[in-house]
Tab-separated table of C-alpha atoms in Angstrom:
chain	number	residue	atom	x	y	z
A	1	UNK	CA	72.635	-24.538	-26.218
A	2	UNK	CA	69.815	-23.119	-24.502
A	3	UNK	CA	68.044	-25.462	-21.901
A	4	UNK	CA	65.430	-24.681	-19.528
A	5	UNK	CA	64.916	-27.569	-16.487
A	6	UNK	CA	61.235	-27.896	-14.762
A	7	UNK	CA	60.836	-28.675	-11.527
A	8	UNK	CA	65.210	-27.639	-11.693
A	9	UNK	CA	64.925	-27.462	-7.645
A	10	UNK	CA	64.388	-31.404	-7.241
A	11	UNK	CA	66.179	-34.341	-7.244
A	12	UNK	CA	66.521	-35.642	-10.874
A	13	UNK	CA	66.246	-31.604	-12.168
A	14	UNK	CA	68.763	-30.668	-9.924
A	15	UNK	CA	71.405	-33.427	-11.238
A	16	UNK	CA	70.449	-32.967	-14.801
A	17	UNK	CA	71.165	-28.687	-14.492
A	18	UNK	CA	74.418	-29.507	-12.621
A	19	UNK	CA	75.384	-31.480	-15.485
A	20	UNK	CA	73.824	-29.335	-18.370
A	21	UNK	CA	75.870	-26.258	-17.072
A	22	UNK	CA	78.750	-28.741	-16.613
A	23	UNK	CA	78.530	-29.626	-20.438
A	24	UNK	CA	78.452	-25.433	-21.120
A	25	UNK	CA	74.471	-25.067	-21.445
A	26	UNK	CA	72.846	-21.882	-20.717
A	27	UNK	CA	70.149	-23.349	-18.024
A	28	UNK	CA	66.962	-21.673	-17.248
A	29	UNK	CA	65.958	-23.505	-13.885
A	30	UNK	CA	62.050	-23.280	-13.121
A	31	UNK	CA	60.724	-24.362	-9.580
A	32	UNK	CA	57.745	-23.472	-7.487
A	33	UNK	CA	60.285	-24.717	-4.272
A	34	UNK	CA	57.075	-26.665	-2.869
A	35	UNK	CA	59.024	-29.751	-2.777
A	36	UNK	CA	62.643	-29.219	-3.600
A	37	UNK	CA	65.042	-26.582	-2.467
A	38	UNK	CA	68.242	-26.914	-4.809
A	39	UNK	CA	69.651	-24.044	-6.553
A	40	UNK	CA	72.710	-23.491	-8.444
A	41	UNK	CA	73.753	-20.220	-8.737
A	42	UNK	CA	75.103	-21.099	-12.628
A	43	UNK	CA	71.802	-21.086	-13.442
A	44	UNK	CA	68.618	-18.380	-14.376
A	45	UNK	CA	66.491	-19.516	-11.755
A	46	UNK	CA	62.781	-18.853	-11.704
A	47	UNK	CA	60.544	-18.989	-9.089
A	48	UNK	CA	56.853	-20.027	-10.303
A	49	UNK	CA	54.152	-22.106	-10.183
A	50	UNK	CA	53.717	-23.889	-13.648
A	51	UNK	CA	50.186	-24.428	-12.964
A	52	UNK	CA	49.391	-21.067	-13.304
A	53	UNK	CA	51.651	-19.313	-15.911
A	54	UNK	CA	55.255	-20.267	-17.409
A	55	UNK	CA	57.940	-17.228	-18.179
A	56	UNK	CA	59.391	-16.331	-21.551
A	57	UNK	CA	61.959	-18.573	-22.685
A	58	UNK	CA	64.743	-18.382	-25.836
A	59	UNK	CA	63.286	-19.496	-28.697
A	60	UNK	CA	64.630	-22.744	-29.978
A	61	UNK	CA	65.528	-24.585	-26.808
A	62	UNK	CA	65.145	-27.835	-25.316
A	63	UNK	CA	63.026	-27.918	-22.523
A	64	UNK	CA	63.549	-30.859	-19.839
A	65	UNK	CA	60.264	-31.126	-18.456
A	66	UNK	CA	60.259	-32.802	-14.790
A	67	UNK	CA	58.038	-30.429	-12.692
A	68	UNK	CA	55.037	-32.621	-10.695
A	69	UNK	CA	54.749	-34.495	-7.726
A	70	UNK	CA	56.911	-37.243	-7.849
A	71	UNK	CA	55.221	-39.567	-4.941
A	72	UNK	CA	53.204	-42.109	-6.061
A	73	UNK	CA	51.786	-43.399	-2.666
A	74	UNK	CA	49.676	-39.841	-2.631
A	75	UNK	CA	48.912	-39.488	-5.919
A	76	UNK	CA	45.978	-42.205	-4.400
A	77	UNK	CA	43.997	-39.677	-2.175
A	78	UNK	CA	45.603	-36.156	-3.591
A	79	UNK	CA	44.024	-36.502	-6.902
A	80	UNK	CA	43.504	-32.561	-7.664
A	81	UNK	CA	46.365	-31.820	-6.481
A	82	UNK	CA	48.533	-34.267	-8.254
A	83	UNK	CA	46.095	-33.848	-11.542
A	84	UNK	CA	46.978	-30.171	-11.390
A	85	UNK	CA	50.783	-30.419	-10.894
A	86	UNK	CA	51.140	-33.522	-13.475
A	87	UNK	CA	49.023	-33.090	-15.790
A	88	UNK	CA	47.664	-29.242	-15.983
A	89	UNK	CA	51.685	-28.374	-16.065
A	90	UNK	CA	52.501	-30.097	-18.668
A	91	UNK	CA	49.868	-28.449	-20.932
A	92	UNK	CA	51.343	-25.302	-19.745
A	93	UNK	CA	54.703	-26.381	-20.585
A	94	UNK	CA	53.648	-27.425	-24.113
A	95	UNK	CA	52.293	-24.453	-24.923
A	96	UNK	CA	55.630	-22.696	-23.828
A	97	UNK	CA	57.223	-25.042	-26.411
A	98	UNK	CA	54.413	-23.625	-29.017
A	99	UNK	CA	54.836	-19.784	-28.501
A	100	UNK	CA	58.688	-20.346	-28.273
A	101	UNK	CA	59.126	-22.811	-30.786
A	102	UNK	CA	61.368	-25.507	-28.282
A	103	UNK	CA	63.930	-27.708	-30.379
A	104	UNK	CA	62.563	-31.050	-28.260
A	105	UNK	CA	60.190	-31.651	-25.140
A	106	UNK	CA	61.767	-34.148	-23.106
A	107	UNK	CA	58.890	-35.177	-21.013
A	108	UNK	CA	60.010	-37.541	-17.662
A	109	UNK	CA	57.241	-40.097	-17.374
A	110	UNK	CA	57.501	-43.032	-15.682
A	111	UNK	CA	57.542	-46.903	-15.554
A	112	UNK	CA	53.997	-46.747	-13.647
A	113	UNK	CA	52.181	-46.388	-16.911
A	114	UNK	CA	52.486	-49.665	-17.576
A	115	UNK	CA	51.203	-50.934	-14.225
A	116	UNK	CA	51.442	-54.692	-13.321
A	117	UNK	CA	52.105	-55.557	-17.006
A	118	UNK	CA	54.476	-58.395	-18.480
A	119	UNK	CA	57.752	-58.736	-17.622
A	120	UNK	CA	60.148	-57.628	-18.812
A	121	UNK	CA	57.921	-54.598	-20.096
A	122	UNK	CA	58.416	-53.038	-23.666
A	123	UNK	CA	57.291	-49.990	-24.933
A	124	UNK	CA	54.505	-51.792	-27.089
A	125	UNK	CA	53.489	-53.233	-24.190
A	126	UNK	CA	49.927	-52.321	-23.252
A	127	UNK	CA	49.572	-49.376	-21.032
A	128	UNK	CA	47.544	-50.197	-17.849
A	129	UNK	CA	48.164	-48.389	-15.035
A	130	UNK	CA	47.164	-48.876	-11.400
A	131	UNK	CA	47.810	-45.632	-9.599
A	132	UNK	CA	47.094	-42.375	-10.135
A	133	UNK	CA	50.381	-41.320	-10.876
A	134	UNK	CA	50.633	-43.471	-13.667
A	135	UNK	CA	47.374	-42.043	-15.323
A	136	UNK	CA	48.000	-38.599	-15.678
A	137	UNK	CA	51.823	-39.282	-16.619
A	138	UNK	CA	49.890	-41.612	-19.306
A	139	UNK	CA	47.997	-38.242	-20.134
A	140	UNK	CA	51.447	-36.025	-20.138
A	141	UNK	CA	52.765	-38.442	-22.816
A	142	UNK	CA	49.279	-38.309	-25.050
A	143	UNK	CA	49.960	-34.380	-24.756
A	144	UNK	CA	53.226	-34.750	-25.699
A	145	UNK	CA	52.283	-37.031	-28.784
A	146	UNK	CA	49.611	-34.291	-29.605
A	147	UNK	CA	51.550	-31.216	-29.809
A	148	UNK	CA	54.141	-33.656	-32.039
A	149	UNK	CA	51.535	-34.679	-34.456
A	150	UNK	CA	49.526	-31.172	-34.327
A	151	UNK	CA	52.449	-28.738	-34.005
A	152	UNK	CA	55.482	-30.243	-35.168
A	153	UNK	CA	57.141	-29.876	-31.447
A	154	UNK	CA	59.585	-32.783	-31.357
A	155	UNK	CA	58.843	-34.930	-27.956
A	156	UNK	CA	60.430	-37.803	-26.264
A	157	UNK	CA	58.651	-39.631	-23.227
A	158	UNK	CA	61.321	-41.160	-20.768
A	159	UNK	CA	59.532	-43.915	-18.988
A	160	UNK	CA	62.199	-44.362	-15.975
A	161	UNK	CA	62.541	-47.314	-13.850
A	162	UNK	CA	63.079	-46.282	-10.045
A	163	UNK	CA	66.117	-43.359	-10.524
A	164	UNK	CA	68.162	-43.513	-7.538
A	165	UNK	CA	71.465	-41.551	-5.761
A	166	UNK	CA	72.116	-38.229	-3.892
A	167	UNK	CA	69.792	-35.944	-3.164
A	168	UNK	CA	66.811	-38.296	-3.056
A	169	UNK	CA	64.235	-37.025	-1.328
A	170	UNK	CA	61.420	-39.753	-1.323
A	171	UNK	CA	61.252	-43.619	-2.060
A	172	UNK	CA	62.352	-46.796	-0.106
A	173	UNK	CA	66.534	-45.962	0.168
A	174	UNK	CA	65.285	-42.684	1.904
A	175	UNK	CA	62.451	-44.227	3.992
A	176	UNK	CA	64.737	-46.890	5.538
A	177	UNK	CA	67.522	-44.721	6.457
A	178	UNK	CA	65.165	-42.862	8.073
A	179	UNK	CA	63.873	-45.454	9.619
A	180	UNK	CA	66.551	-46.484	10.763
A	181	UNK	CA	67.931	-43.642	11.753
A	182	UNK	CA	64.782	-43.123	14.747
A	183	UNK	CA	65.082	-47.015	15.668
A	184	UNK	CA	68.322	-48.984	15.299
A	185	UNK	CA	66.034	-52.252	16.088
A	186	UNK	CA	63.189	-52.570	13.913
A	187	UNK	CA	62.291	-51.793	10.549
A	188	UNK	CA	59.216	-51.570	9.066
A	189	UNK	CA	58.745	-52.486	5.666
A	190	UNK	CA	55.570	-51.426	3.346
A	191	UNK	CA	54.526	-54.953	1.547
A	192	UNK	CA	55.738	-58.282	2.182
A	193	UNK	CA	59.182	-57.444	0.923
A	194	UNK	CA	59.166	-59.702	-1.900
A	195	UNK	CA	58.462	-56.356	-4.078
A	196	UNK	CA	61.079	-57.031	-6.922
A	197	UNK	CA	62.102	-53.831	-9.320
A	198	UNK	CA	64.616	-52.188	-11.305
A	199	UNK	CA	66.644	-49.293	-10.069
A	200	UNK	CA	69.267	-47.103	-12.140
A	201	UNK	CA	72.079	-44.745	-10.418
A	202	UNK	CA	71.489	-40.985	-11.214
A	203	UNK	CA	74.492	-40.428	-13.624
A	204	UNK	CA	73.061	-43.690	-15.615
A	205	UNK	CA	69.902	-41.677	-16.057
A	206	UNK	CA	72.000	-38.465	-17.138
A	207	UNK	CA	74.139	-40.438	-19.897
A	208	UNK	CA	70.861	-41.847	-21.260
A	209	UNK	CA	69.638	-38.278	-21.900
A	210	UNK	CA	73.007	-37.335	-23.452
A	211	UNK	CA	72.374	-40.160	-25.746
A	212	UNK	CA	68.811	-39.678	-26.933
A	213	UNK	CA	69.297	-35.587	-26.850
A	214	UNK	CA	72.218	-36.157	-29.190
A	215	UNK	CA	70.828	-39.214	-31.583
A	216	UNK	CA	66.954	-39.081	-31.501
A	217	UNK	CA	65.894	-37.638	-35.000
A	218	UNK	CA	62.288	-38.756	-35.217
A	219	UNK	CA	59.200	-36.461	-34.164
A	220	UNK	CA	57.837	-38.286	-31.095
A	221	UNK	CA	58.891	-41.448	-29.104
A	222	UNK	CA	58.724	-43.134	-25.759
A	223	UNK	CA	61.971	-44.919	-24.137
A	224	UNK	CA	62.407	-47.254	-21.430
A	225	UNK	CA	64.743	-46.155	-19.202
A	226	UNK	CA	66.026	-48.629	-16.659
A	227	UNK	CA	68.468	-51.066	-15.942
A	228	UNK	CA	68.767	-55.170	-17.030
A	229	UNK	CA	68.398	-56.550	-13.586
A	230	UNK	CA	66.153	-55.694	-10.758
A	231	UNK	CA	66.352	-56.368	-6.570
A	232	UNK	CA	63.535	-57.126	-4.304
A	233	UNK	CA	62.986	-55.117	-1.319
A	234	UNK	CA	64.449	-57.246	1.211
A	235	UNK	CA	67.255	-57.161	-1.519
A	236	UNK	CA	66.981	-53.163	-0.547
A	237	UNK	CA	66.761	-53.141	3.319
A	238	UNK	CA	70.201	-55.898	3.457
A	239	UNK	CA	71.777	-53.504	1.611
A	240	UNK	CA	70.896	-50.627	3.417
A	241	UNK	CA	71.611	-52.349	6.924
A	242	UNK	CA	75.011	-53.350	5.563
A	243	UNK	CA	76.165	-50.104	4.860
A	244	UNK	CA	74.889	-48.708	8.676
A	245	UNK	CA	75.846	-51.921	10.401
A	246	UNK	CA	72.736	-52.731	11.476
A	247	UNK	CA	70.969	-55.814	11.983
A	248	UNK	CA	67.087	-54.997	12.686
A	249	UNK	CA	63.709	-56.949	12.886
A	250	UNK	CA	62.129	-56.763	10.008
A	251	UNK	CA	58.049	-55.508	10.375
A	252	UNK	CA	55.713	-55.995	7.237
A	253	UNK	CA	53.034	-53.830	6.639
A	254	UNK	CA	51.111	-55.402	3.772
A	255	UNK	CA	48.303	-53.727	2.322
A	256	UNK	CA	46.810	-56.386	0.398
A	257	UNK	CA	48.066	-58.732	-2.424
A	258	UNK	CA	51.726	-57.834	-1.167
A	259	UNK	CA	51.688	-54.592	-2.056
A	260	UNK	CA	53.075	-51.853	0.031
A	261	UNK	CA	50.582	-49.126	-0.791
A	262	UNK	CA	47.206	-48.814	-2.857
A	263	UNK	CA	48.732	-48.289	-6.239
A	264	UNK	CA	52.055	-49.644	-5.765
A	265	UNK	CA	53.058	-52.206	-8.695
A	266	UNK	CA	54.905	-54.757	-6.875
A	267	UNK	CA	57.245	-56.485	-10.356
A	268	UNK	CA	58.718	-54.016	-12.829
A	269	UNK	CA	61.453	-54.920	-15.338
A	270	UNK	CA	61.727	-52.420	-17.890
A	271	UNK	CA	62.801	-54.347	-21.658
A	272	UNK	CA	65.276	-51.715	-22.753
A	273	UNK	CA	66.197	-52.681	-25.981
A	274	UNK	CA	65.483	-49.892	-27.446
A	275	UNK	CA	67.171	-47.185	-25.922
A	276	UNK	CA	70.109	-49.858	-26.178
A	277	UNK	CA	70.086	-49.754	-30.014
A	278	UNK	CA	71.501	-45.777	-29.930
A	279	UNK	CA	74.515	-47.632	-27.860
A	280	UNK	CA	73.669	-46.599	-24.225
A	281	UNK	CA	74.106	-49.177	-21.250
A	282	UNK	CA	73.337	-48.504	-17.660
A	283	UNK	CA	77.192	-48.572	-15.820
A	284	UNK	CA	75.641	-50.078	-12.433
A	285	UNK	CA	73.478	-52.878	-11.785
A	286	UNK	CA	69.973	-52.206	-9.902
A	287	UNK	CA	72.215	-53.639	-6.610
A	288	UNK	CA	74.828	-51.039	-7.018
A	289	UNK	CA	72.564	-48.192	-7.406
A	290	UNK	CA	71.180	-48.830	-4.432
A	291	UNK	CA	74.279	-48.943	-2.767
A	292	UNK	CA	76.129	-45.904	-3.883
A	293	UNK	CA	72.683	-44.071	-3.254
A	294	UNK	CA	72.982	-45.265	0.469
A	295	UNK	CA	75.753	-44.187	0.638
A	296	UNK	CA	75.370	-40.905	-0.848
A	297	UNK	CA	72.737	-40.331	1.313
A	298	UNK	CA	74.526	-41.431	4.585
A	299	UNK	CA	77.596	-38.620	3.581
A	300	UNK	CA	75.285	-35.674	4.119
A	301	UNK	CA	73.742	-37.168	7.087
């Protein structure tokens, strides 16, 4: 199977080409490098910026689209630049699927669409949300669902929860062992640390993908992809100081309404029902993913 990976050099793109090639996929990796630096060497790797142009692909492949800029916190005062990468990309990436006629567009949204919406969340749920990230991954999906209806490209919109484990490069485990890492006696934390959320381990994440790649027949859906539990962000920082042996004052930065940034949707609980119903379950709780991404993290420190 052909498979070509967007935005292959980052975190979640470079886990999902180590295990495409791992399954025996031919991978086309595609990466500007402005934010991640992973390559594997198994792979066709392509160095360009997706905002501009997109390279000739095999025809009839599935194309695992993850290429944007994954931080939320500056999607607030970037806007052009994030509206470029998110959302201008993924038109370019759609009409790759058009001239090479692409099996299925797996399109990696996120939770953030829904913004501060009921808990726990479905996809029917209405879609709401408070950041700029969550708009234009709002208008990714709606360009997904367009080529679908329009062109007959087969989509699927994965609206993650918080994806955790090695390699992160952003995102609260990162920021506190960094933190930590500078000042062995305080930490500052963004909000008021009541923050509560769901996280899911990487290879979680990777088996869901297997499952929907393998068992979605239908033209265009969205999935919720997260775990049944979630863990507050004091939840987070004990964890993380357990793991380093640390026992730090804790510092709140709140700013406003207990959030941690402008934008930042303090209660998400993905319902995931539905993804549940092809037989996938998450392995690790939200708890455990946090700790085996700690301590992933702290092995390559």
């Amino acid at each position: 199977m052909a498979s070509v990976v967007t935005g292959g050099a980052g975190y979640i793109g470079s886990h999902l080409i180590d295990y495409l090639i791992e399954k025996g996929d031919d991978v086309i990796s595609i990466d500007d490098y402005s934010s991640g630096n992973y390559t594997n060497t198994r792979a066709k790797n392509v160095k360009l910026d997706l905002r501009l142009a997109y390279p000739e692909i095999p025809k009839g492949a599935i194309i695992y689209h993850l290429a944007a800029n994954p931080d939320v916190r500056t999607s607030m005062d970037n806007i052009y630049d994030h509206f470029e990468r998110d959302v201008k990309t993924t038109l370019n990436i759609m009409e790759m699927a058009r001239k090479y006629d692409a099996k299925l567009v797996v399109f990696f949204s996120s939770s953030t669409v829904y913004g501060e919406g009921r808990i726990p969340t479905t996809e029917a749920d209405k879609i709401d949300p408070i950041s700029n990230y969550g708009l234009f991954k709002v208008m990714g999906e709606e360009i997904l669902s367009f080529y679908a209806r329009n062109y007959g490209i087969r989509g699927i919109s994965l609206r993650l929860a918080n994806i955790t484990g090695g390699r992160v490069s952003h995102g609260v485990v990162i920021d506190f062992i960094k933190k930590l890492k500078k000042n062995k006696e305080t930490l500052e934390i963004l909000g008021n640390g009541k923050q509560r959320k769901s996280y899911l381990y990487i290879t979680d994440l990777l088996s869901a993908l297997d499952v929907l790649v393998k068992y979605f027949k239908g033209l265009y859906d969205a999935f919720n992809i997260g775990n049944d539990d979630w863990v507050t962000v004091d939840e987070i920082a004990r964890i993380v100081e357990e793991e380093m042996k640390l026992s730090p004052k804790h510092v709140y930065v709140d700013a406003g309404e207990g959030r941690g940034w402008k934008g930042d949707v303090r209660f998400m609980l993905l319902d995931i029902s539905k993804i549940k119903s092809f037989g996938w379950l998450p392995k690790y709780s939200s708890a455990q993913a946090i700790r085996l991404a700690v301590r992933d993290v702290l092995d390559k420190i």
